[in-house]
XYZ file of N, CA and C in Angstrom:
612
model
N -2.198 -11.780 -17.372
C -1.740 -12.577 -16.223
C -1.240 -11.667 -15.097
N -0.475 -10.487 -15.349
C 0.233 -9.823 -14.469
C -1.146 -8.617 -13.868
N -1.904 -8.272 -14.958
C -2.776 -7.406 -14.390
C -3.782 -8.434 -13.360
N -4.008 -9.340 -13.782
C -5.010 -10.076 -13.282
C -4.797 -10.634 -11.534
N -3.312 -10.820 -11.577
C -2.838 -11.086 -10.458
C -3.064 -10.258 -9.645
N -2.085 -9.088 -9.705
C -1.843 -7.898 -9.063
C -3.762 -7.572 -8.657
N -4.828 -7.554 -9.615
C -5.809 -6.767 -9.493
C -6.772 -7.994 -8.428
N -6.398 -9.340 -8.350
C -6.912 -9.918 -7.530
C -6.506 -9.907 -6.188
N -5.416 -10.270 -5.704
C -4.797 -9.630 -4.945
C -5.279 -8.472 -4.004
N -5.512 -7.728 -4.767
C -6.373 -6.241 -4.963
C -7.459 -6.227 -3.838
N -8.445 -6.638 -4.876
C -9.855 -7.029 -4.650
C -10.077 -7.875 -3.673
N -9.766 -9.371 -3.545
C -9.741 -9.898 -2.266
C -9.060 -9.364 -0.873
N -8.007 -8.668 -1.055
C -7.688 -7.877 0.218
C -8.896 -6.959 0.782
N -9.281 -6.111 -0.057
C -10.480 -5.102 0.150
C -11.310 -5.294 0.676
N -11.895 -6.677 0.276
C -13.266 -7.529 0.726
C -13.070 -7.723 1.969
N -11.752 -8.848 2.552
C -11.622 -8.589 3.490
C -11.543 -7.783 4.949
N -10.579 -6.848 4.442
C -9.940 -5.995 5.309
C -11.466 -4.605 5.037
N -12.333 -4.361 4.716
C -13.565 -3.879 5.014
C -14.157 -3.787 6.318
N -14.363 -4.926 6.742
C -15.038 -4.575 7.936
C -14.677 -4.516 9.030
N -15.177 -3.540 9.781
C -14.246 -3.021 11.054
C -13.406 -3.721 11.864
N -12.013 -3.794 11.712
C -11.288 -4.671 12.768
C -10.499 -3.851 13.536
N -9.667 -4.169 14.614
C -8.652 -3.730 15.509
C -7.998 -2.899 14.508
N -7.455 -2.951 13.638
C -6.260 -2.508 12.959
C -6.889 -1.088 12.363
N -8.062 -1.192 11.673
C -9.129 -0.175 11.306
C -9.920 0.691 12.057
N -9.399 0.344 12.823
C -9.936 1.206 14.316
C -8.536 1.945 15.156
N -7.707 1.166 14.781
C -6.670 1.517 15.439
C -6.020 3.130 14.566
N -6.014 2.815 13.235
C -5.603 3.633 12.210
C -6.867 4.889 12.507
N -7.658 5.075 12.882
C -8.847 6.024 13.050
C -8.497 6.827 14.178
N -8.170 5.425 15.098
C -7.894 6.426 16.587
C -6.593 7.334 16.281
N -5.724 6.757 15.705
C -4.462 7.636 15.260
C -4.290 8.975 14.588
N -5.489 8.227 13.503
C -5.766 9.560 12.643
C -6.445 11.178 13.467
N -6.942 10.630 14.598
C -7.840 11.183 15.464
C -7.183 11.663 16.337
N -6.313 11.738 17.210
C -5.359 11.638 18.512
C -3.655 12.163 18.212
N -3.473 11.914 16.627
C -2.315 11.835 16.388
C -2.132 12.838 15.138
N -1.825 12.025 13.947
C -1.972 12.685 12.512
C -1.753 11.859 11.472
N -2.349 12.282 10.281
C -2.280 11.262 9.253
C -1.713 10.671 8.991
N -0.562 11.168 9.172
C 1.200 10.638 9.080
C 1.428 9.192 10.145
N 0.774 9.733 11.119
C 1.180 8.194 12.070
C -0.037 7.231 11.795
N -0.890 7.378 11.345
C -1.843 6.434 10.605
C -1.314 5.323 9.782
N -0.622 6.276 8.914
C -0.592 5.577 7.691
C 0.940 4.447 8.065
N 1.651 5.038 9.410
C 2.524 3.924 9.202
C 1.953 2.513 10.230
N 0.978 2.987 10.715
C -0.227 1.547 10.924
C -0.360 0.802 10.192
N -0.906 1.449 8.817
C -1.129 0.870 7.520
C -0.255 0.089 6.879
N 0.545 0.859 6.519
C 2.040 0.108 6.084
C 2.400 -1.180 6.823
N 2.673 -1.176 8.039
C 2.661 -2.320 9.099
C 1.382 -3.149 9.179
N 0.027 -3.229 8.915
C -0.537 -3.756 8.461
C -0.698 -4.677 7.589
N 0.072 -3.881 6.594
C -0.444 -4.574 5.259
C 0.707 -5.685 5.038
N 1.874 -5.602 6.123
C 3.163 -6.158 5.725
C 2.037 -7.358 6.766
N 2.305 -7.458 7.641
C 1.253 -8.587 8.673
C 0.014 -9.334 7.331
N -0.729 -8.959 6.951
C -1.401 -9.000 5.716
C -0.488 -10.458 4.771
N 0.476 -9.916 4.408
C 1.074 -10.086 3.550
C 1.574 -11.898 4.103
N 2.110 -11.564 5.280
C 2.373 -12.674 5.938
C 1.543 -13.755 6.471
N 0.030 -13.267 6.481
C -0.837 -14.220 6.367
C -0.897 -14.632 5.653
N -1.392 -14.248 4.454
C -1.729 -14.240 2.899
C -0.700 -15.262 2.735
N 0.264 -15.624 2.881
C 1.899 -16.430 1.980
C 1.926 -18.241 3.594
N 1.479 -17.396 4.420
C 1.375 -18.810 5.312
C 0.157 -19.436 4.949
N -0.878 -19.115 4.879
C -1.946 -19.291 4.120
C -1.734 -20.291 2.621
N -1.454 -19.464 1.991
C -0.620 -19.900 0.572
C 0.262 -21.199 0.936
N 1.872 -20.805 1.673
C 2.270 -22.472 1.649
C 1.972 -23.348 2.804
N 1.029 -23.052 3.452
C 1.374 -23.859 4.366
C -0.493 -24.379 4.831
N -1.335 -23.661 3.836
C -3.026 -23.726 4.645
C -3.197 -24.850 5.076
N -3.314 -25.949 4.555
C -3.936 -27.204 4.810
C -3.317 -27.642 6.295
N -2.106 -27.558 6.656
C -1.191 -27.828 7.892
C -1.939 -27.071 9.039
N -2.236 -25.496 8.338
C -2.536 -24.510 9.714
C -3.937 -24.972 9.725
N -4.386 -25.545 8.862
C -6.029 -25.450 9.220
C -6.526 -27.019 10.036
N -5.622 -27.972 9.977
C -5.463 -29.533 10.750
C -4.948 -28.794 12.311
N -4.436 -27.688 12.237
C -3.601 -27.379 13.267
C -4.838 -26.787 14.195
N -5.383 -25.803 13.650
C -6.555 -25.130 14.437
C -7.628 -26.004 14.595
N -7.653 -26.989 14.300
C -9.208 -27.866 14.071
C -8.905 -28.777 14.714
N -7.622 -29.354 15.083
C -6.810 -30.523 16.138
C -6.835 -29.620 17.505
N -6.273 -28.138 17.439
C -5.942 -27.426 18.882
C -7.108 -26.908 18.477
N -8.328 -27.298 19.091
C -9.098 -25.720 19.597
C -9.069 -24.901 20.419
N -8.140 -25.238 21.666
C -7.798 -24.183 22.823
C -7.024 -23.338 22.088
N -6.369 -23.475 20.852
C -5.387 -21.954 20.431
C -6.350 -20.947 20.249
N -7.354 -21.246 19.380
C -8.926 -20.740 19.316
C -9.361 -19.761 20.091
N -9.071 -20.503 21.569
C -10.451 -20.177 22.246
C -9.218 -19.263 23.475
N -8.079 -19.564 23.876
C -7.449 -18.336 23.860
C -7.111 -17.146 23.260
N -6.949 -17.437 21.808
C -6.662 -15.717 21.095
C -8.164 -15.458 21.422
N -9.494 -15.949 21.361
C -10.846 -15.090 21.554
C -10.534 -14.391 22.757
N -10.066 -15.353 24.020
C -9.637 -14.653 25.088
C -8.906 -13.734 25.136
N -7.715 -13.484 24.865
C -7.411 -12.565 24.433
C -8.092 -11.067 24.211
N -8.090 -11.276 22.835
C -9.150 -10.602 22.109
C -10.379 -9.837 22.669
N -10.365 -10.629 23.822
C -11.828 -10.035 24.897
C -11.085 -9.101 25.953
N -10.382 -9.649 26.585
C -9.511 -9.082 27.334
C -8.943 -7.172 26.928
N -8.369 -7.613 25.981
C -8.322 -5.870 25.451
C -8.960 -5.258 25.189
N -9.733 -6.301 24.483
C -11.708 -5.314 24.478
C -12.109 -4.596 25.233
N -12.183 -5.839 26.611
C -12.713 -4.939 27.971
C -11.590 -3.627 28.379
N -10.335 -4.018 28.481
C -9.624 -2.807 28.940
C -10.008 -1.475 27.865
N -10.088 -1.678 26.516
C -10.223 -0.419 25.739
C -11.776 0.037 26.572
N -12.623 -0.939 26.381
C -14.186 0.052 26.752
C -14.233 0.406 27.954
N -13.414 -0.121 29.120
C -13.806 0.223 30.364
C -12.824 1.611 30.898
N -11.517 1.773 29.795
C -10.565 2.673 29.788
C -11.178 4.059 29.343
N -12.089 4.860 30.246
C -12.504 6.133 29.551
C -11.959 7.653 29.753
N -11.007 7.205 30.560
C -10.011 8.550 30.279
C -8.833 8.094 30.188
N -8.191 8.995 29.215
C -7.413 9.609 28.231
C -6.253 9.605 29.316
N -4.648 9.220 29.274
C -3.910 9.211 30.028
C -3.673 10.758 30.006
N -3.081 11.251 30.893
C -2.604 12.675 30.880
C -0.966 12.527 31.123
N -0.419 11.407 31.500
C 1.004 11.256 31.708
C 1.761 11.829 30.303
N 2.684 12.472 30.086
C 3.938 12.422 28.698
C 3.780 11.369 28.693
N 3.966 10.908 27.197
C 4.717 9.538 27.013
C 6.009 9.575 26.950
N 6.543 8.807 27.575
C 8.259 8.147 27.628
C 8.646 7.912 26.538
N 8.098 6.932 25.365
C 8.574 6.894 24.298
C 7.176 6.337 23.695
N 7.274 6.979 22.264
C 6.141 5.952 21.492
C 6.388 5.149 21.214
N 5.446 4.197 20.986
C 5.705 2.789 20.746
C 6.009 2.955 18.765
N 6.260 1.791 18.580
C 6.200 1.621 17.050
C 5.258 1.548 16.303
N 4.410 2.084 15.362
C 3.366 2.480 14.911
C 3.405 1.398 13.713
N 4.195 1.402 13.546
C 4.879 -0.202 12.055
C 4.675 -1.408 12.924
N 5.091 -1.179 13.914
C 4.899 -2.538 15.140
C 3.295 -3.020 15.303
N 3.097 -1.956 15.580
C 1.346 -1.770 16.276
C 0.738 -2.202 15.025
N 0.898 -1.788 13.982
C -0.246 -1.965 12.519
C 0.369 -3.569 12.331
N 1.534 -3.939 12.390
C 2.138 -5.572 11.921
C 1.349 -6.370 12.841
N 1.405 -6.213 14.299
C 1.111 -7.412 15.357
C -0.739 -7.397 15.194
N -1.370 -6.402 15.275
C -2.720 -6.167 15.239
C -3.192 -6.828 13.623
N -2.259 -6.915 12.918
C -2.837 -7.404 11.561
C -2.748 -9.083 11.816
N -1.278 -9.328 12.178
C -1.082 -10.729 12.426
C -1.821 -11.543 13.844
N -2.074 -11.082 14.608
C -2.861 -11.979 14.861
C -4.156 -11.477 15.326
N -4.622 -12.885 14.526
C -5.992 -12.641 13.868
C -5.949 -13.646 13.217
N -6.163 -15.016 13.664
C -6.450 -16.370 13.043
C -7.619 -16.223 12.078
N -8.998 -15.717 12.375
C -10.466 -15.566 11.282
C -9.486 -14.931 9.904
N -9.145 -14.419 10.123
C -8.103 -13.249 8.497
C -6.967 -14.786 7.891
N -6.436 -15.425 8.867
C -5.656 -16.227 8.070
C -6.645 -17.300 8.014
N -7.619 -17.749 8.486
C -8.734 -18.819 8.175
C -9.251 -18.349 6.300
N -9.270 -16.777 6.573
C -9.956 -16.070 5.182
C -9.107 -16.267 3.851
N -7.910 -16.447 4.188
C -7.028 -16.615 3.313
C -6.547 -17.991 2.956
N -6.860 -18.601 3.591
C -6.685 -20.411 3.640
C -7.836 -20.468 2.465
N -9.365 -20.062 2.806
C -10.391 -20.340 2.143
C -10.241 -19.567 0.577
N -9.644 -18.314 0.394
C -9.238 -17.507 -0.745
C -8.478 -18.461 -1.438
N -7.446 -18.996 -0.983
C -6.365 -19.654 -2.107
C -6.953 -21.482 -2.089
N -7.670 -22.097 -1.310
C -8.498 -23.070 -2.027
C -9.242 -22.962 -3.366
N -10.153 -21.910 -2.927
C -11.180 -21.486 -4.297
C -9.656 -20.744 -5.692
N -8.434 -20.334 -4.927
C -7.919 -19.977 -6.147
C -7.239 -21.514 -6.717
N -7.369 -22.589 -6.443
C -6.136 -23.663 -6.096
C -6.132 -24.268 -7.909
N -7.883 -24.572 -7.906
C -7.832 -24.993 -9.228
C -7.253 -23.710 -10.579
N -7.515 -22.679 -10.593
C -6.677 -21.710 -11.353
C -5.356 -22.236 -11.447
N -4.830 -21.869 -10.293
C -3.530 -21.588 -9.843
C -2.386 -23.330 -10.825
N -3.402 -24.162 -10.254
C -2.825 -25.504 -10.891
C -3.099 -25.705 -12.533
N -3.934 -24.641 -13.020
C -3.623 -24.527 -14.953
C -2.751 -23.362 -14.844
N -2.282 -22.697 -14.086
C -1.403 -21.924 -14.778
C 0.163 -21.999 -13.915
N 0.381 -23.676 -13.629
C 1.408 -23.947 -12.974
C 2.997 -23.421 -13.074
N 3.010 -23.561 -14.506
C 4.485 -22.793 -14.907
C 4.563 -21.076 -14.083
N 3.638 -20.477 -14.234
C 3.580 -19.128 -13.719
C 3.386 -18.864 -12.031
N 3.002 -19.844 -11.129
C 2.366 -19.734 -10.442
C 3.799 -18.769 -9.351
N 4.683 -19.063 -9.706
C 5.806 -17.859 -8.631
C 5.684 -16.718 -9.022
N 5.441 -16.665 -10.514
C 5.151 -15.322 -10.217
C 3.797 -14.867 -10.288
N 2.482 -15.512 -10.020
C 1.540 -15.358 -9.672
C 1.598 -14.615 -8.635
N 1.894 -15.578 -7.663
C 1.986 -15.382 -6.052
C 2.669 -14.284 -5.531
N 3.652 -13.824 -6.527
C 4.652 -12.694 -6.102
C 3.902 -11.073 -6.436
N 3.030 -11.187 -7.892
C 2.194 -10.408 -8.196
C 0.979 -9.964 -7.417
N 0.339 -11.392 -6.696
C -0.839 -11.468 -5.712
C -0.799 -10.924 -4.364
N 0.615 -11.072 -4.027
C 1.110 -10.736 -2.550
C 1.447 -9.355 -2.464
N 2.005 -8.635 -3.470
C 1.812 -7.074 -3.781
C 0.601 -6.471 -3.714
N -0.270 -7.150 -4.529
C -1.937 -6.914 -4.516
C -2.218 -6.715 -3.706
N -2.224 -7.943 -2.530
C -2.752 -7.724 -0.802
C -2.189 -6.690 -0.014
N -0.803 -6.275 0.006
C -0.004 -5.123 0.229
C -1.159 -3.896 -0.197
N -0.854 -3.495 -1.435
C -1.685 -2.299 -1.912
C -2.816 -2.494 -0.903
N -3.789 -3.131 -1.001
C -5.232 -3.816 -1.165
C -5.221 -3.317 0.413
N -4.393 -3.876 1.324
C -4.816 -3.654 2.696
C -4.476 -2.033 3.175
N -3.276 -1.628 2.451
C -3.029 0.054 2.450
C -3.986 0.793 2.345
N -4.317 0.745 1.173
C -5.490 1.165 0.649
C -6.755 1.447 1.219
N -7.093 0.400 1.904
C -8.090 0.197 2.326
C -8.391 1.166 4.076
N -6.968 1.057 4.839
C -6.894 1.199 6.151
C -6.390 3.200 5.664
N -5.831 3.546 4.580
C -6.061 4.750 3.902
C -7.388 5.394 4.049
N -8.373 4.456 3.842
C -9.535 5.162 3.586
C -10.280 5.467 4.673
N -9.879 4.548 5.824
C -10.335 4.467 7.121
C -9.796 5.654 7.982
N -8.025 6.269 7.552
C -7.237 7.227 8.535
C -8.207 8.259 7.878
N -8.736 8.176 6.550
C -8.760 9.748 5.830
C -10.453 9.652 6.741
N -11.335 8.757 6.617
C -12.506 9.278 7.567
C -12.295 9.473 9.329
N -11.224 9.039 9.674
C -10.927 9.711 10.674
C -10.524 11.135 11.026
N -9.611 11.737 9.833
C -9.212 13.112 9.864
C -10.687 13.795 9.554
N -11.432 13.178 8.448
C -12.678 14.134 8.441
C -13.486 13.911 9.547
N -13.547 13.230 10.440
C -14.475 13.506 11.992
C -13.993 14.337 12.425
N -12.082 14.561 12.243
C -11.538 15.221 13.193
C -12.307 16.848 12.588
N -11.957 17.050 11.676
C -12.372 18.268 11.522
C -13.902 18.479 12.083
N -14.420 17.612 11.494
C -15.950 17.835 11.995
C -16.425 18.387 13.250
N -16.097 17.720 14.110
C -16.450 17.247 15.517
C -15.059 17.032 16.794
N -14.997 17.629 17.761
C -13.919 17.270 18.512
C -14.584 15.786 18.851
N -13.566 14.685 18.596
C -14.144 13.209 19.284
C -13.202 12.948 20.450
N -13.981 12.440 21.443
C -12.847 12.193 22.586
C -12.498 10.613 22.487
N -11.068 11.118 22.997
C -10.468 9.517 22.804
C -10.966 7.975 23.305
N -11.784 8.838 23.946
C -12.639 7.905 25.397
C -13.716 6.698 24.610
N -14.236 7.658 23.626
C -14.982 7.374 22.579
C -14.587 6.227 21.762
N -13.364 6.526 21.111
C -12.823 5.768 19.939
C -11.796 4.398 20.857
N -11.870 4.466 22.214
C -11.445 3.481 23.146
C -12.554 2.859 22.985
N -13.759 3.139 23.535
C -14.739 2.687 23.392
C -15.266 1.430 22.459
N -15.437 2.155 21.308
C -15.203 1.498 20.025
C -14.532 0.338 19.590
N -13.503 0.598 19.720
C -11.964 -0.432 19.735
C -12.388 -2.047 20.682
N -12.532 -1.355 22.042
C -13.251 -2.448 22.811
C -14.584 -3.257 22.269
N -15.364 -2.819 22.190
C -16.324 -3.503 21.309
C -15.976 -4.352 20.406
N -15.539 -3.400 19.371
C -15.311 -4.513 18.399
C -14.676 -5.555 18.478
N -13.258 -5.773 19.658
C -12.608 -6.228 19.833
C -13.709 -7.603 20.628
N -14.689 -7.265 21.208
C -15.252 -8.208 22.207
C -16.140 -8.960 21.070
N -16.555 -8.570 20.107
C -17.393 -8.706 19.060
C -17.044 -9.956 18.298
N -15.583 -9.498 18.098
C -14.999 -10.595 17.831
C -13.981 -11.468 17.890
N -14.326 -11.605 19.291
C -13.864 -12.582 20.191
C -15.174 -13.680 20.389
N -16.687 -12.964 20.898
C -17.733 -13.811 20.850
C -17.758 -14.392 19.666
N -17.845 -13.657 18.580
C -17.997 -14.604 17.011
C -16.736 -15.933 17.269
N -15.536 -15.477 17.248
C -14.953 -16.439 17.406
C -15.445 -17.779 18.333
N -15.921 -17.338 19.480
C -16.545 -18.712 20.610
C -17.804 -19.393 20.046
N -18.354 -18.466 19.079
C -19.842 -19.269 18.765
C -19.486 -19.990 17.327
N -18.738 -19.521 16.750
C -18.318 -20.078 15.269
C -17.534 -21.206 15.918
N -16.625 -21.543 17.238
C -16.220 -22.746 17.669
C -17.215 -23.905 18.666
N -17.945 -23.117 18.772
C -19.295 -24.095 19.356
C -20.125 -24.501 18.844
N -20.063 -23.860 17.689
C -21.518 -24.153 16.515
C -21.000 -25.430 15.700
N -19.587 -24.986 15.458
C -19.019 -26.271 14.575
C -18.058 -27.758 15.459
C-alpha cells in the first residue's frame, strides 16, 4: 500500500511533467545562465506548486472542473496570458546587460510557473477520477494514501525538472548557448500552449 502509493504518485507525476513546459524550460535556462544550484531551487518550487494542484484536484476536482466549463473566459485569458509572455520571451533577443538589483525568488519562479497552468490541474482532475474507484475500496486508508501520493508527485516533479537542469549543464559544457536562444524557446512553447489551449476550447 505504502510502496504503491508513494510509486504512483511517482509515475504519474513523470508522465506528466515530461513534456516541455514553462517550468522545464525555465530550470534549463537557469541551469544555462546561472548554475545548477539555482535550478534546482526552481524545482523544489515546482514541485511544491505540483503538489498544490495535485490536492485541489484531489478535494475539490469536480467543483474546479463545473468551474472551468461554466467560465470559459478564465480559459481563454490564462491562454492569453500565456501568449503574451510567449511573445515577450521570443521577441526578447538580447540578453539584459543591466546588474540586477535583486534576484527574484527562484522558489517563487518554479511555485507560480508550476501553478498556473489550468491543462496540469485539468491532468490531475482526470488522474484521480480514473484513481476514484481504487481509492473508494481502500477507503479506511485513503489519508494516508493521499499523503503517500502527494510526496510521490513532490519527488516525481523534482526529479523530473532534475533531469531537465542536468541536460542543461551538459549543453552548457558542450556548446556556449546564448540566452537569446533559450528566450526563444521559452516563448514558443509558451505560445504553443496557449494555441492548444484556444483550439482544445473551440473544438469542445
Amino acid at each position: 500500500m505504502i510502496l504503491t502509493a508513494l510509486l504512483l504518485g511517482i509515475m504519474t507525476t513523470i508522465l506528466g511533467a515530461l513534456p516541455p513546459g514553462a517550468s522545464n524550460l525555465a530550470v534549463i535556462k537557469t541551469s544555462l545562465n546561472e548554475s545548477h544550484r539555482e535550478s534546482l531551487k526552481i524545482s523544489y518550487g515546482a514541485g511544491l506548486g505540483e503538489v498544490l494542484l495535485a490536492f485541489i484536484a484531489f478535494s475539490f476536482g469536480m467543483i474546479v472542473q463545473d468551474f472551468f466549463e461554466m467560465n470559459l473566459w478564465v480559459q481563454y485569458v490564462v491562454a492569453a496570458v500565456l501568449a503574451t509572455v510567449g511573445l515577450y520571451f521570443a521577441l526578447n533577443k538580447k540578453e539584459s546587460t543591466r546588474p540586477e538589483r535583486k534576484k527574484s525568488s527562484k522558489y517563487l519562479l518554479g511555485f507560480t510557473l508550476s501553478v498556473i497552468n489550468p491543462p496540469v490541474l485539468i491532468y490531475w482532475i482526470l488522474v484521480f477520477s480514473l484513481l476514484g474507484r481504487w481509492l473508494s475500496s481502500n477507503e479506511s486508508h485513503s489519508a494516508l494514501f493521499i499523503t503517500l501520493f502527494l510526496s510521490g508527485v513532490f519527488i516525481g516533479k523534482v526529479v523530473t525538472l532534475y533531469g531537465y537542469s542536468r541536460f542543461g549543464t551538459h549543453i552548457k559544457k558542450k556548446q556556449h548557448s546564448s540566452g537569446s536562444n533559450i528566450n526563444r524557446y521559452i516563448g514558443i512553447t509558451l505560445i504553443i500552449l496557449a494555441c492548444m489551449q484556444v483550439i482544445k476550447l473551440t473544438v469542445t
